[in-house]
CSV table of C-alpha atoms and ligand atoms in Angstrom, one decimal:
chain,number,residue,atom,x,y,z
A,22,MET,CA,41.5,6.3,-34.5
A,23,THR,CA,43.5,3.1,-33.5
A,24,ILE,CA,41.6,1.2,-35.3
A,25,ALA,CA,41.5,-2.3,-32.9
A,26,SER,CA,39.3,-4.5,-35.2
A,27,ALA,CA,38.1,-4.4,-39.1
A,28,GLU,CA,36.5,-7.8,-40.2
A,29,TYR,CA,34.4,-8.5,-43.5
A,30,THR,CA,31.1,-8.2,-42.5
A,31,GLY,CA,29.0,-9.3,-45.7
A,32,SER,CA,28.1,-8.9,-49.9
A,33,TYR,CA,24.7,-7.7,-50.5
A,34,ILE,CA,22.8,-6.9,-53.5
A,35,HIS,CA,19.6,-5.3,-52.7
A,36,LEU,CA,19.7,-2.3,-49.6
A,37,ASP,CA,16.9,-4.4,-48.0
A,38,LYS,CA,19.4,-6.8,-47.2
A,39,CYS,CA,22.4,-4.8,-45.9
A,40,PRO,CA,23.2,-4.8,-41.8
A,41,LYS,CA,20.6,-2.9,-39.8
A,42,ALA,CA,21.6,0.7,-39.9
A,43,ASP,CA,22.6,1.2,-36.3
A,44,ARG,CA,25.8,2.6,-36.6
A,45,PRO,CA,27.4,5.1,-38.5
A,46,GLU,CA,28.4,4.2,-41.8
A,47,TYR,CA,31.3,6.0,-44.6
A,48,ALA,CA,31.1,4.4,-48.0
A,49,PHE,CA,33.6,4.3,-50.6
A,50,ILE,CA,33.2,5.0,-54.5
A,51,GLY,CA,35.3,5.5,-57.1
A,52,ARG,CA,35.9,4.2,-60.6
A,53,SER,CA,37.2,0.4,-61.0
A,54,ASN,CA,41.0,0.7,-60.6
A,55,VAL,CA,41.3,3.3,-58.8
A,56,GLY,CA,42.7,2.9,-56.0
A,57,LYS,CA,39.9,1.9,-53.7
A,58,SER,CA,40.5,-1.3,-52.1
A,59,SER,CA,43.8,-0.4,-51.8
A,60,LEU,CA,43.0,3.2,-49.8
A,61,ILE,CA,40.5,0.7,-47.4
A,62,ASN,CA,42.9,-1.5,-46.7
A,63,MET,CA,45.1,0.9,-46.2
A,64,LEU,CA,42.3,3.6,-43.5
A,65,THR,CA,42.0,-0.2,-41.9
A,66,GLY,CA,45.5,-1.5,-41.6
A,67,ARG,CA,45.0,-4.6,-42.5
A,68,LYS,CA,46.7,-6.0,-45.9
A,69,ASN,CA,44.1,-7.7,-47.8
A,70,LEU,CA,40.7,-5.7,-45.9
A,71,ALA,CA,39.3,-5.5,-49.3
A,72,LYS,CA,40.3,-7.4,-52.2
A,73,THR,CA,42.2,-5.3,-54.5
A,74,SER,CA,42.1,-6.2,-58.5
A,75,SER,CA,44.5,-5.9,-61.4
A,76,SER,CA,41.4,-6.8,-63.5
A,77,PRO,CA,38.4,-4.5,-63.2
A,78,GLY,CA,34.5,-5.6,-63.0
A,79,LYS,CA,34.6,-7.8,-59.8
A,80,THR,CA,31.4,-8.6,-58.9
A,81,GLN,CA,29.2,-5.7,-58.6
A,82,THR,CA,27.7,-6.6,-54.4
A,83,ILE,CA,27.9,-3.9,-52.1
A,84,ASN,CA,30.6,-5.1,-49.6
A,85,TYR,CA,30.4,-4.5,-45.4
A,86,PHE,CA,33.1,-3.8,-43.2
A,87,ILE,CA,32.5,-3.4,-39.0
A,88,ILE,CA,35.6,-1.0,-37.6
A,89,ASN,CA,36.4,-1.2,-33.6
A,90,ASP,CA,32.1,-2.4,-33.6
A,91,ALA,CA,31.4,0.7,-33.4
A,92,TRP,CA,30.8,2.2,-37.0
A,93,TYR,CA,30.5,0.1,-40.8
A,94,LEU,CA,32.6,1.2,-43.6
A,95,VAL,CA,30.8,0.8,-47.0
A,96,ASP,CA,32.7,-0.6,-50.0
A,97,LEU,CA,30.9,0.4,-53.3
A,98,PRO,CA,31.1,-1.2,-56.7
A,99,GLY,CA,33.1,1.2,-59.1
A,100,TYR,CA,31.9,3.1,-62.1
A,101,GLY,CA,33.4,3.8,-65.3
A,102,PHE,CA,34.9,1.0,-67.1
A,103,ALA,CA,34.1,1.0,-70.4
A,104,LYS,CA,33.0,-2.8,-71.4
A,105,ALA,CA,30.3,-3.2,-69.0
A,106,ALA,CA,27.2,-4.0,-70.8
A,107,ARG,CA,24.2,-1.7,-70.9
A,108,SER,CA,22.2,-4.0,-68.6
A,109,GLN,CA,25.2,-4.8,-66.2
A,110,ARG,CA,25.4,-0.6,-65.9
A,111,GLN,CA,22.0,-0.1,-65.1
A,112,GLN,CA,21.4,-2.7,-63.0
A,113,TRP,CA,24.5,-1.4,-60.5
A,114,GLU,CA,23.0,2.3,-61.1
A,115,ARG,CA,19.7,1.0,-59.3
A,116,MET,CA,21.5,-0.8,-57.0
A,117,ILE,CA,24.1,2.1,-55.9
A,118,GLU,CA,20.6,4.6,-56.6
A,119,SER,CA,19.1,2.9,-54.0
A,120,TYR,CA,21.9,2.5,-51.6
A,121,ILE,CA,23.6,6.0,-51.7
A,122,ARG,CA,19.1,7.9,-51.3
A,123,LYS,CA,17.8,5.9,-49.3
A,124,ARG,CA,20.3,4.5,-47.2
A,125,GLU,CA,19.7,6.5,-43.9
A,126,ASN,CA,22.7,5.8,-41.2
A,127,LEU,CA,24.8,7.2,-44.2
A,128,ILE,CA,26.7,9.8,-43.5
A,129,CYS,CA,29.0,10.6,-45.8
A,130,LEU,CA,30.2,9.2,-49.2
A,131,PHE,CA,33.6,9.5,-49.7
A,132,VAL,CA,34.3,9.4,-53.7
A,133,LEU,CA,37.5,8.5,-54.4
A,134,ILE,CA,39.5,10.4,-58.5
A,135,ASP,CA,42.5,9.3,-60.0
A,136,SER,CA,45.0,12.2,-59.6
A,137,ARG,CA,46.9,11.6,-62.0
A,138,LEU,CA,43.9,12.1,-64.4
A,139,SER,CA,42.7,15.4,-66.1
A,140,PRO,CA,39.0,15.4,-64.8
A,141,GLN,CA,37.1,13.2,-66.9
A,142,LYS,CA,33.7,12.4,-67.7
A,143,ASN,CA,32.2,9.8,-65.9
A,144,ASP,CA,33.8,11.5,-62.5
A,145,LEU,CA,31.7,14.2,-62.7
A,146,ASP,CA,28.8,12.9,-64.0
A,147,PHE,CA,29.2,11.6,-60.9
A,148,VAL,CA,29.5,14.1,-59.3
A,149,ASN,CA,27.1,16.2,-60.5
A,150,GLU,CA,24.3,13.6,-59.9
A,151,LEU,CA,25.2,13.2,-56.5
A,152,GLY,CA,24.2,17.1,-56.7
A,153,GLU,CA,21.1,16.5,-58.1
A,154,TRP,CA,20.3,14.0,-55.2
A,155,GLN,CA,21.4,16.6,-52.6
A,156,ILE,CA,24.4,13.9,-51.0
A,157,PRO,CA,26.5,14.9,-49.0
A,158,PHE,CA,30.6,13.9,-50.4
A,159,THR,CA,33.6,14.3,-49.5
A,160,ILE,CA,36.6,13.3,-52.7
A,161,VAL,CA,40.0,11.5,-52.1
A,162,PHE,CA,42.4,12.1,-54.4
A,163,THR,CA,44.0,8.5,-54.8
A,164,LYS,CA,47.3,7.6,-56.1
A,165,THR,CA,48.6,10.7,-55.4
A,166,ASP,CA,53.1,8.9,-55.4
A,167,LYS,CA,52.3,9.0,-59.8
A,168,ASN,CA,52.6,12.6,-59.9
A,169,THR,CA,54.8,15.0,-59.2
A,170,GLN,CA,53.0,17.5,-56.9
A,171,SER,CA,52.8,20.0,-59.1
A,172,GLU,CA,51.1,17.7,-61.8
A,173,THR,CA,48.5,16.1,-58.9
A,174,ALA,CA,48.2,19.4,-58.2
A,175,GLY,CA,47.3,20.7,-61.8
A,176,ASN,CA,44.9,17.6,-61.9
A,177,ILE,CA,42.6,18.4,-58.7
A,178,LYS,CA,42.7,22.4,-59.8
A,179,SER,CA,41.5,21.7,-62.8
A,180,PHE,CA,38.7,18.7,-61.3
A,181,MET,CA,37.8,22.0,-58.6
A,182,GLU,CA,36.8,24.2,-61.2
A,183,LYS,CA,34.8,22.3,-63.6
A,184,MET,CA,33.0,21.6,-60.7
A,185,LYS,CA,32.5,25.5,-59.8
A,186,SER,CA,30.3,25.3,-63.3
A,187,HIS,CA,27.6,23.5,-61.3
A,188,TRP,CA,28.6,23.8,-57.1
A,189,GLU,CA,28.0,26.7,-55.7
A,190,PHE,CA,30.2,24.8,-52.7
A,191,LEU,CA,32.8,22.8,-53.1
A,192,PRO,CA,33.8,20.0,-51.8
A,193,GLN,CA,36.2,19.2,-48.5
A,194,TYR,CA,39.3,16.7,-50.5
A,195,PHE,CA,41.9,14.5,-49.7
A,196,GLN,CA,45.0,13.5,-51.5
A,197,THR,CA,46.7,9.9,-50.6
A,198,SER,CA,49.0,7.5,-51.5
A,199,ALA,CA,48.4,3.8,-50.9
A,200,VAL,CA,51.9,3.3,-51.8
A,201,LYS,CA,52.9,6.0,-49.9
A,202,LYS,CA,50.7,5.8,-46.4
A,203,THR,CA,49.8,8.8,-47.1
A,204,GLY,CA,46.8,11.4,-46.2
A,205,ARG,CA,45.3,8.1,-43.9
A,206,ILE,CA,45.0,10.1,-41.0
A,207,PRO,CA,42.9,13.5,-41.7
A,208,ILE,CA,40.2,10.8,-42.9
A,209,LEU,CA,40.3,9.3,-40.1
A,210,GLU,CA,40.3,12.0,-38.1
A,211,LEU,CA,37.1,13.1,-40.4
A,212,ILE,CA,35.0,10.0,-39.7
A,213,GLU,CA,36.1,10.0,-35.9
A,214,GLU,CA,34.6,13.7,-35.7
A,215,TYR,CA,31.5,12.2,-37.7
A,216,ASN,CA,31.1,9.7,-34.9
A,217,ILE,CA,31.1,12.0,-31.6
A,218,ARG,CA,28.2,13.6,-33.7
A,219,PHE,CA,26.5,10.9,-34.2
A,220,GLY,CA,27.0,9.2,-30.7
A,221,ALA,CA,25.4,12.7,-29.4
A,222,ILE,CA,22.5,13.0,-32.0
A,223,ALA,CA,22.3,9.0,-31.5
A,224,SER,CA,22.1,9.5,-26.9
A,225,LYS,CA,19.5,12.5,-27.8
A,226,ASN,CA,17.1,10.1,-29.3
A,227,PRO,CA,16.8,6.5,-28.1
B,463,GDP,P1,40.5,-0.4,-56.7
B,463,GDP,O1,40.0,-1.3,-58.4
B,463,GDP,O2,39.7,0.5,-56.6
B,463,GDP,O3,39.8,-1.2,-55.8
B,463,GDP,O4,41.4,-0.1,-57.4
B,463,GDP,P2,42.8,-1.8,-56.5
B,463,GDP,O5,42.7,-0.8,-55.1
B,463,GDP,O6,42.3,-2.9,-56.1
B,463,GDP,O7,44.2,-0.6,-57.4
B,463,GDP,C1,44.3,-0.5,-58.7
B,463,GDP,C2,45.9,-0.4,-58.9
B,463,GDP,O8,46.1,0.7,-58.6
B,463,GDP,C3,46.3,-1.6,-58.2
B,463,GDP,O9,47.5,-1.9,-59.1
B,463,GDP,C4,46.6,-0.8,-57.2
B,463,GDP,O10,48.0,-1.7,-56.8
B,463,GDP,C5,47.4,0.1,-57.5
B,463,GDP,N1,47.0,1.2,-56.6
B,463,GDP,C6,46.2,1.5,-55.8
B,463,GDP,N2,46.3,2.1,-54.8
B,463,GDP,C7,48.5,3.0,-55.3
B,463,GDP,C8,48.8,4.3,-55.1
B,463,GDP,O11,48.3,5.0,-53.9
B,463,GDP,N3,49.7,4.4,-55.2
B,463,GDP,C9,50.0,4.1,-57.0
B,463,GDP,N4,51.5,4.0,-57.0
B,463,GDP,N5,49.4,2.2,-57.3
B,463,GDP,C10,48.4,2.2,-56.4
């Protein structure tokens, strides 16, 4: 898929203030500092579309971008920074749960996992929660340029092994590096495939 246009639409705190659910939507989530902004910028081919941060704890908003005037890309606030106050965490949980469970045009949630690390409890807790909620998702292992291929493969394998104890079926996953610009095309192809399916369903139910 060629990205002809990518524009920031707005930032929201409440689901009912989000743009009209009239286009297929894809959301990205992960621990803060996982490389989410860098991935969004790589996917859209825009240097500063999503704001990259060196300090965790950016504003906790749901950020919308419209791509090719056809679909929404959603940047969800990151989880898992240890210093966040309990009240801030609870607010995050309420906002995210409501968005993920109720947003009717959300086609796929991309959960970003840092490929440099062995399985982390908060990532596993989060994907297991998605299972409880029956939310389809895809995993993206980020920063694959940082370790050797075999270290990255080992971390991915361990993460999948951990998931197996909770899951009957394992989700699809991708590997990316924003530094080497790898992993972009397969993700955009998946989104394109979903967009075509969504279009077919929408035209059957106008
Ligand atoms: P976010 O907080 O999840 O949005 O993460 P950012 O995109 O702001 O990235 C956090 C840090 O990781 C920044 O210093 C980025 O330069 C770095 N980073 C992001 N993606 C990659 C990657 O693929 N490879 C490497 N080596 N560093 C990355």
